[in-house]
PDB file of C-alpha atoms in Angstrom:
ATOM      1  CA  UNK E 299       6.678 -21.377 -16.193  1.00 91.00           C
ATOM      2  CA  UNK E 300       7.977 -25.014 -16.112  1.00 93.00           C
ATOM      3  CA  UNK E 301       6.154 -27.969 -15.146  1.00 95.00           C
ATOM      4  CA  UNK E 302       8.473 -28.460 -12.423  1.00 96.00           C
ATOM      5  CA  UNK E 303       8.565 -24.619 -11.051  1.00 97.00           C
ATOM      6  CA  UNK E 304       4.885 -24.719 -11.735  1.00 97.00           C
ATOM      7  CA  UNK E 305       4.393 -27.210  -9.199  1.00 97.00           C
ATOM      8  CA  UNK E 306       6.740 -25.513  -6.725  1.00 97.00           C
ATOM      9  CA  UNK E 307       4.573 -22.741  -6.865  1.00 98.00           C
ATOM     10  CA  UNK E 308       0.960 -24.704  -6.433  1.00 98.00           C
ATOM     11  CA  UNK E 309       2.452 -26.944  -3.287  1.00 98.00           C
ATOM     12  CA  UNK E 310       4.208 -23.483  -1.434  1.00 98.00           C
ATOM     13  CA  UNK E 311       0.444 -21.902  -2.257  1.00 98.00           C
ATOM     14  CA  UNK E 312      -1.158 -25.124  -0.891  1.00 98.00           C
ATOM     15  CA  UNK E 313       1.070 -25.131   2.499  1.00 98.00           C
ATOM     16  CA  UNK E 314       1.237 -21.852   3.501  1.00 97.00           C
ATOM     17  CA  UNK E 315      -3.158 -21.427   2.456  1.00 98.00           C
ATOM     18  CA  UNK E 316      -3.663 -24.760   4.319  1.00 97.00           C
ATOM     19  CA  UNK E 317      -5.735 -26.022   1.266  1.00 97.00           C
ATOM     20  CA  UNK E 318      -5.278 -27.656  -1.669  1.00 95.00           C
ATOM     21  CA  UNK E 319      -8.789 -27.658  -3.711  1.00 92.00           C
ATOM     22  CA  UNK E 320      -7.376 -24.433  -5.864  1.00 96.00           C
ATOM     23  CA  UNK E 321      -8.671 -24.414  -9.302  1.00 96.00           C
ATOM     24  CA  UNK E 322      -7.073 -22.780 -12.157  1.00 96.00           C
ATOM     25  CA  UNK E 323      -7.937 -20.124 -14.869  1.00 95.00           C
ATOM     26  CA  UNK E 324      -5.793 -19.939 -18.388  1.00 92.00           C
ATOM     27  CA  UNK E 325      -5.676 -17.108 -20.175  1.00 84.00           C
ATOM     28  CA  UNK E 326      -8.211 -15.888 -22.902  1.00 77.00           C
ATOM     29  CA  UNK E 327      -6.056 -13.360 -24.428  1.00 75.00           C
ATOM     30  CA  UNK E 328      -2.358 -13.382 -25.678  1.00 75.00           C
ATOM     31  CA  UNK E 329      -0.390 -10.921 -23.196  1.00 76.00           C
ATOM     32  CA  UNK E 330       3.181 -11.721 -24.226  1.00 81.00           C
ATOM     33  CA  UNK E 331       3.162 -14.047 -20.946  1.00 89.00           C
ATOM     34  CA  UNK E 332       0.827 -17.259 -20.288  1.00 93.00           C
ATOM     35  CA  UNK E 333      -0.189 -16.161 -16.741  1.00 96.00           C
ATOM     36  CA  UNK E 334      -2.688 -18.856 -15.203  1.00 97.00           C
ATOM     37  CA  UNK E 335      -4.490 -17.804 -12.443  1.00 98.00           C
ATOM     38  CA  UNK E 336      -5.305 -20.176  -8.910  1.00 98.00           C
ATOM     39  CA  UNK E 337      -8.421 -19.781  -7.155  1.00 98.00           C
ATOM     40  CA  UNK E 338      -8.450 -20.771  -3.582  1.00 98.00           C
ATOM     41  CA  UNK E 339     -11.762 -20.716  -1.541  1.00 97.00           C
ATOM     42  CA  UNK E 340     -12.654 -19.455   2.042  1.00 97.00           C
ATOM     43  CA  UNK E 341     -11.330 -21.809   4.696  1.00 97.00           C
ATOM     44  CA  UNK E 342     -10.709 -21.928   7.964  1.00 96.00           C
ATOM     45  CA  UNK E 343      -7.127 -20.455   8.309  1.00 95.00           C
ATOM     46  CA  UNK E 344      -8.034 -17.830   5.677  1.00 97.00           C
ATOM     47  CA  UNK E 345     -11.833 -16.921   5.657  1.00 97.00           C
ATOM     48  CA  UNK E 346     -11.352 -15.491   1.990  1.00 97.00           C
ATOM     49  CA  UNK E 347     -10.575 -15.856  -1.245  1.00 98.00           C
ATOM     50  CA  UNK E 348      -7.290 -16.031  -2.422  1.00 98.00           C
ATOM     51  CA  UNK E 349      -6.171 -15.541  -6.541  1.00 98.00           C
ATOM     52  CA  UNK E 350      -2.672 -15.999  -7.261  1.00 98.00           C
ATOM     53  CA  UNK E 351      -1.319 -15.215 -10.496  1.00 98.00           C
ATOM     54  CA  UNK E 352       1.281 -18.337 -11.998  1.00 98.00           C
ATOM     55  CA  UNK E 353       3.076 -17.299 -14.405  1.00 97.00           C
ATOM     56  CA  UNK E 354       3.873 -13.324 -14.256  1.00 97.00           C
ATOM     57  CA  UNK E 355       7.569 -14.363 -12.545  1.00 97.00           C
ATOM     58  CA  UNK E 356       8.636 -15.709 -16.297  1.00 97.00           C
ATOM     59  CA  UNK E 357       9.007 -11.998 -16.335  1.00 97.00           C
ATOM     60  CA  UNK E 358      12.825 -11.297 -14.984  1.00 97.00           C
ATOM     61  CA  UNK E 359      12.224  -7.570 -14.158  1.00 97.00           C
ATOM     62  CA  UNK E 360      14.872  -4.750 -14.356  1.00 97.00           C
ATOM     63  CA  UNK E 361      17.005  -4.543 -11.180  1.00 95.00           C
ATOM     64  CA  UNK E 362      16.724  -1.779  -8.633  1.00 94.00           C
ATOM     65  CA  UNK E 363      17.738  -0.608  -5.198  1.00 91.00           C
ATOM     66  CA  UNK E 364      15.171  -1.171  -2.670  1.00 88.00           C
ATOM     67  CA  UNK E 365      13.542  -4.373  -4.092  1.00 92.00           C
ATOM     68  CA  UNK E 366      12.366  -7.531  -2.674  1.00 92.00           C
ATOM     69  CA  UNK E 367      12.721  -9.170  -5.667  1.00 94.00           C
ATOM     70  CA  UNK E 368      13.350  -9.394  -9.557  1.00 97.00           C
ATOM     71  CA  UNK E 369      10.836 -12.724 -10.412  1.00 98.00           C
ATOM     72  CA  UNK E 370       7.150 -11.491  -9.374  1.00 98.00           C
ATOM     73  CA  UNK E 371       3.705 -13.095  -8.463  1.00 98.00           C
ATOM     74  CA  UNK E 372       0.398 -11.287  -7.417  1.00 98.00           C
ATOM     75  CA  UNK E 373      -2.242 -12.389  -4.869  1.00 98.00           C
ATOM     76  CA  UNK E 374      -5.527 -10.679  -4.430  1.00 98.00           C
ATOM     77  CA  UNK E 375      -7.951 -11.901  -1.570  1.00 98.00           C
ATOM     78  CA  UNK E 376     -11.671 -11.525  -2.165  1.00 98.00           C
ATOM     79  CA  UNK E 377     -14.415 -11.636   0.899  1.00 96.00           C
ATOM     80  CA  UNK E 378     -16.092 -14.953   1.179  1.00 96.00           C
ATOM     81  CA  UNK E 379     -19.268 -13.187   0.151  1.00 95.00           C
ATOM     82  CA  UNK E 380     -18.353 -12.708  -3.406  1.00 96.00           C
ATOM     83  CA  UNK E 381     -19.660 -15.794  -5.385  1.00 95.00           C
ATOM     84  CA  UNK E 382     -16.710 -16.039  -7.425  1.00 96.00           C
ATOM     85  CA  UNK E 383     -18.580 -19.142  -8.801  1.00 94.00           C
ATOM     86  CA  UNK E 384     -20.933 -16.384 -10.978  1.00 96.00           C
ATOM     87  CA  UNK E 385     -18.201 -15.974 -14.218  1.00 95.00           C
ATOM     88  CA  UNK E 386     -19.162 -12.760 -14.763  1.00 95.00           C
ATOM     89  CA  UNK E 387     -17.742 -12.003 -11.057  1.00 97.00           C
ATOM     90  CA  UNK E 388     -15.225 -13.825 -11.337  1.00 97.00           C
ATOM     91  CA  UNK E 389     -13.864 -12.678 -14.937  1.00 96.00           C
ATOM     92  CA  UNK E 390     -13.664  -9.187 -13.420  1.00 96.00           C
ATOM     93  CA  UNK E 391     -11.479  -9.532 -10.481  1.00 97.00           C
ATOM     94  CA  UNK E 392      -9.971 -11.709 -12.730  1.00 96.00           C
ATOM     95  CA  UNK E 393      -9.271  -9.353 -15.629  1.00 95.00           C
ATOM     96  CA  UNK E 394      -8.236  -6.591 -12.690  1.00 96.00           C
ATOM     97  CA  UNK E 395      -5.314  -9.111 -11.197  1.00 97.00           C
ATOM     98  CA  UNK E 396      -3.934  -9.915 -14.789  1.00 95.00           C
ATOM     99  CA  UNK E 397      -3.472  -5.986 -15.487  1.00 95.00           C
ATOM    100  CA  UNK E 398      -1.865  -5.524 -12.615  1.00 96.00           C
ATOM    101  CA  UNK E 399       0.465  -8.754 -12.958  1.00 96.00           C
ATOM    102  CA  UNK E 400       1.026  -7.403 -17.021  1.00 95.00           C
ATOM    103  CA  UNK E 401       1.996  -4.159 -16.270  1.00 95.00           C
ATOM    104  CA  UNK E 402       5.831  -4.887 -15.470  1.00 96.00           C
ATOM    105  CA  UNK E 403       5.987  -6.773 -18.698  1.00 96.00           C
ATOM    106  CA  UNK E 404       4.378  -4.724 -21.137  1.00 94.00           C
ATOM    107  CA  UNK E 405       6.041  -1.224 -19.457  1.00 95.00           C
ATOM    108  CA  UNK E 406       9.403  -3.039 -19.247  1.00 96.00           C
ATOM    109  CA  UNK E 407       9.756  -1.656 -15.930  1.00 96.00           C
ATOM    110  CA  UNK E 408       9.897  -2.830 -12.256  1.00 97.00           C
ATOM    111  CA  UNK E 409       7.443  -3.251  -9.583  1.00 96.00           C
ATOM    112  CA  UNK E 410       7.797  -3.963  -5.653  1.00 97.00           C
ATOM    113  CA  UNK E 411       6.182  -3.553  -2.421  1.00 96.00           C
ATOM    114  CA  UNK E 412       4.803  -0.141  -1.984  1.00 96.00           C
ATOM    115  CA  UNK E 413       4.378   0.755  -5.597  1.00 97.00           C
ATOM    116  CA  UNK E 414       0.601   1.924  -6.804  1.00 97.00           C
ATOM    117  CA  UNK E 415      -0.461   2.573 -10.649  1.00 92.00           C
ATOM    118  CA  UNK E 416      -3.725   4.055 -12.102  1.00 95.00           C
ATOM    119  CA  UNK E 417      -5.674   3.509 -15.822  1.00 95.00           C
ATOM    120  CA  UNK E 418      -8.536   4.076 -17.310  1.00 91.00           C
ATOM    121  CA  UNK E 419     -11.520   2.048 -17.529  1.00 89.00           C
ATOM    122  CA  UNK E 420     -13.688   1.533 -20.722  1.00 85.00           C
ATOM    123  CA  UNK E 421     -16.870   1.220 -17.740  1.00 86.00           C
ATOM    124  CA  UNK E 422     -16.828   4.592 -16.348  1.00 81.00           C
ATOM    125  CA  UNK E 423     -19.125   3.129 -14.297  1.00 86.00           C
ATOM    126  CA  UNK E 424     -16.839   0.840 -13.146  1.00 94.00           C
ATOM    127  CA  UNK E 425     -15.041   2.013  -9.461  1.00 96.00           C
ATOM    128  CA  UNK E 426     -12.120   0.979  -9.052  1.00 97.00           C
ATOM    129  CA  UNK E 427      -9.061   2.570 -11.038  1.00 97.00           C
ATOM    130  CA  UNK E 428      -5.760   2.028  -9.031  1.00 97.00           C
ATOM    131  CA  UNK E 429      -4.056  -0.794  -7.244  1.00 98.00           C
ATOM    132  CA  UNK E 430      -1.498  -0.419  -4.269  1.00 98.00           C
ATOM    133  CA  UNK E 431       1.196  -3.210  -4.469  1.00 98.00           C
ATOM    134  CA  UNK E 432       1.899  -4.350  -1.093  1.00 98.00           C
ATOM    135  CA  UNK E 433       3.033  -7.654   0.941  1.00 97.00           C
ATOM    136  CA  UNK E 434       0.272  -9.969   2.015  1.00 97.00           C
ATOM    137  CA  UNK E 435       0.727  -9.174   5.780  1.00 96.00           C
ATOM    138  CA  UNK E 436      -2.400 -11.472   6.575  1.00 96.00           C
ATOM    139  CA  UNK E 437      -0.593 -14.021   6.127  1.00 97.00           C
ATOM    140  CA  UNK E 438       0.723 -16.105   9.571  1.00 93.00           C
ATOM    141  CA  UNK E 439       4.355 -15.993   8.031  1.00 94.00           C
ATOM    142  CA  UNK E 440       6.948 -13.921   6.162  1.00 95.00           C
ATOM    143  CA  UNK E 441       8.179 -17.081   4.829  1.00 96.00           C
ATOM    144  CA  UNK E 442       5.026 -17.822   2.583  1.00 96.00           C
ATOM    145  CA  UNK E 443       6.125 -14.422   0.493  1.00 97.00           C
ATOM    146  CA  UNK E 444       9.227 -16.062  -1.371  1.00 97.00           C
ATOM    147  CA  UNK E 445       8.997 -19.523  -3.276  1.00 98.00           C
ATOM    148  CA  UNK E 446      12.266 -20.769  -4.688  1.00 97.00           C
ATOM    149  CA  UNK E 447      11.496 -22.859  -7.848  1.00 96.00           C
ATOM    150  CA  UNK E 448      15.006 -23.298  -9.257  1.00 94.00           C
ATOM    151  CA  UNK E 449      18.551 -22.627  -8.484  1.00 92.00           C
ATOM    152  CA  UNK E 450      18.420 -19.214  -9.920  1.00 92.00           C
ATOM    153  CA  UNK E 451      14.665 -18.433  -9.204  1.00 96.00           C
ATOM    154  CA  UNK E 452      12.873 -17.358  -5.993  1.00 97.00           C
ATOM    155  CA  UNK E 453       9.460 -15.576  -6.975  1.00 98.00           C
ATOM    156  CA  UNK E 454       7.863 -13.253  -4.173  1.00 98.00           C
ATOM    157  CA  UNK E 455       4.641 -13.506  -3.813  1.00 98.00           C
ATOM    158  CA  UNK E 456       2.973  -9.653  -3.464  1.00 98.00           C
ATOM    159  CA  UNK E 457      -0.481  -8.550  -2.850  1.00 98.00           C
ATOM    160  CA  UNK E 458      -2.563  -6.334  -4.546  1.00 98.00           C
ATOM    161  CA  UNK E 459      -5.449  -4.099  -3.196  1.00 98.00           C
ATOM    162  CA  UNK E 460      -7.650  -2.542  -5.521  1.00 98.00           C
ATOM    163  CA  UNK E 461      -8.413   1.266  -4.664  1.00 98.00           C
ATOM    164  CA  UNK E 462     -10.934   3.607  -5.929  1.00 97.00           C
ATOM    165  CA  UNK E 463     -10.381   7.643  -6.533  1.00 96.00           C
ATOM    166  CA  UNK E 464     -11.244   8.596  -2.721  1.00 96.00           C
ATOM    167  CA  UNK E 465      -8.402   5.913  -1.883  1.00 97.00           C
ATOM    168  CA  UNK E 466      -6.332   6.898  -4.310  1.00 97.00           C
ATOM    169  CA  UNK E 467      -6.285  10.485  -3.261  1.00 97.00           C
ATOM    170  CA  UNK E 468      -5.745   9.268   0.506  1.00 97.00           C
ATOM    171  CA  UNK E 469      -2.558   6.949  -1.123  1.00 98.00           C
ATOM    172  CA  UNK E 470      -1.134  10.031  -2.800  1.00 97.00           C
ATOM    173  CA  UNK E 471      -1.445  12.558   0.137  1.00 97.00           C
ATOM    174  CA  UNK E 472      -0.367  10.125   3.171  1.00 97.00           C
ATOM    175  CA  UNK E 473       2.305   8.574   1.124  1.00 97.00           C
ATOM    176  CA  UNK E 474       2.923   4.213   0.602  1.00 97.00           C
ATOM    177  CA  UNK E 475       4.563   3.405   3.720  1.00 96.00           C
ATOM    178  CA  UNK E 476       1.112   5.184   6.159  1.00 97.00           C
ATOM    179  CA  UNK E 477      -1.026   3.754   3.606  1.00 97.00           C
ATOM    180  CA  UNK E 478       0.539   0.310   4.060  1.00 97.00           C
ATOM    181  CA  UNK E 479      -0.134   0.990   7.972  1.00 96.00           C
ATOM    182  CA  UNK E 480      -3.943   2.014   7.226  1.00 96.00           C
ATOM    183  CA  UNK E 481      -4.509  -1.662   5.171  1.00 97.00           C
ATOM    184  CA  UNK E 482      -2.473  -3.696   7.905  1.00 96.00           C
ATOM    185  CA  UNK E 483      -2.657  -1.235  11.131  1.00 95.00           C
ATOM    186  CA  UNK E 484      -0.525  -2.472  14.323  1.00 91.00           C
ATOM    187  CA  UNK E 485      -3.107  -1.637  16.854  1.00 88.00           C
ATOM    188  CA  UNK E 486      -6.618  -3.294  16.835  1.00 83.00           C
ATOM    189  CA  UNK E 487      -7.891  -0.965  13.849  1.00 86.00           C
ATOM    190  CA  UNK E 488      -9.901  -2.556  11.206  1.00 88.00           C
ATOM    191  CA  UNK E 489      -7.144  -3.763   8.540  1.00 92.00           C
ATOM    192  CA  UNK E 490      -8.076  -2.716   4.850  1.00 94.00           C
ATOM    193  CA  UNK E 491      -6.458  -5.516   2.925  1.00 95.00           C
ATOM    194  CA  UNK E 492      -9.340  -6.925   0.738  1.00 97.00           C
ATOM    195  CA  UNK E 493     -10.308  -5.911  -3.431  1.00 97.00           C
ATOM    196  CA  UNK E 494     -14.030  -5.277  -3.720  1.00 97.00           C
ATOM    197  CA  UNK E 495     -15.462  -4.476  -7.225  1.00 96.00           C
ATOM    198  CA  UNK E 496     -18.004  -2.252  -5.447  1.00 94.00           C
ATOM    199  CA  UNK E 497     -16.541  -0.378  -2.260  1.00 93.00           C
ATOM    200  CA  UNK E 498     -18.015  -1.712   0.832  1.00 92.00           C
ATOM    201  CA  UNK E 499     -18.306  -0.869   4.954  1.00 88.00           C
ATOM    202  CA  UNK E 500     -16.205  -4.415   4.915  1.00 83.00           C
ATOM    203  CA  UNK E 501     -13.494  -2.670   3.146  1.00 86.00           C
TER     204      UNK E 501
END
């Protein structure tokens, strides 16, 4: 990204998180795209963590029907018991948000609300093996899920929820649209909508 759009992209974060302490992660390993990574902590508004990929939008995608958008960035929250201050924590959820944001790029293919992918994982011990793309419907507005950054450029701003094999299953027999209603349910159900390395009763 540009300095300028790069910017853009940090102050709509900052106003729409109601913080501005977010540090930022560079890339370790040559991708094709130089996707930096903002780390917002807990706060008040939003009692989690919030990483936002900057940089997976210099990625024009493919058009389709039934889009949202062609210019892309990911946001995974994280419960504010996760010390993403360990590395080693924080270099996993890490890693797990820049395959997601990576996999439009390097499959030269397209990918919107609703969408959900698998892999494989070197740890067999490690749980989770899927993510569900969907909009970040915790936050207080729909405006915070576009960010204009040039004439020609509005990025939206999609969530990701990692998903074990049990959830997986439950994705592909209930379909995206009543699995998007079990992570953000209308009536006072527990909502779904954070990634835990290790599946939890929070989850």
């Amino acid at each position: 990204m540009k300095n300028k759009e790069m910017e853009k992209f940090i102050n709509h974060c900052d106003f729409y998180f109601e913080q501005s302490d977010c540090t930022v992660l560079h890339p370790v390993i040559d991708t094709g795209l130089h996707i930096d990574v903002l780390v917002y902590k807990p706060n008040t508004k939003y009692p989690f963590w919030k990483l936002v990929t900057m940089g997976a939008s210099d990625y024009k995608m493919p058009a389709i029907q039934n889009t949202v958008g062609l210019y892309n960035e990911y946001m995974m929250f994280v419960d504010s018991d996760i010390d993403l201050s360990d590395k080693e924590v924080l270099n996993w959820y890490h890693n797990k948000l820049l395959l997601v944001s990576t996999f439009a790029y390097c499959n030269k293919t397209h990918i919107t609300y609703g969408h959900s992918f698998e892999w494989k994982n070197e740890d067999l011990c490690d749980e989770m093996i899927a993510a569900f793309i969907e909009l970040p419907q915790i936050l207080e507005t729909t405006a915070a899920l576009r960010c204009k950054v040039s004439l020609l450029k509005t990025i939206t701003c999609l969530q990701v929820v990692l998903l074990n094999q049990q959830e997986l299953n439950k994705l592909l027999e209930i379909g995206p649209q009543e699995f998007s209603e079990f992570l953000y349910p209308e009536d006072d159900s527990k909502p779904h909508f954070l990634s835990e390395q290790h599946r939890s009763d929070k989850f």
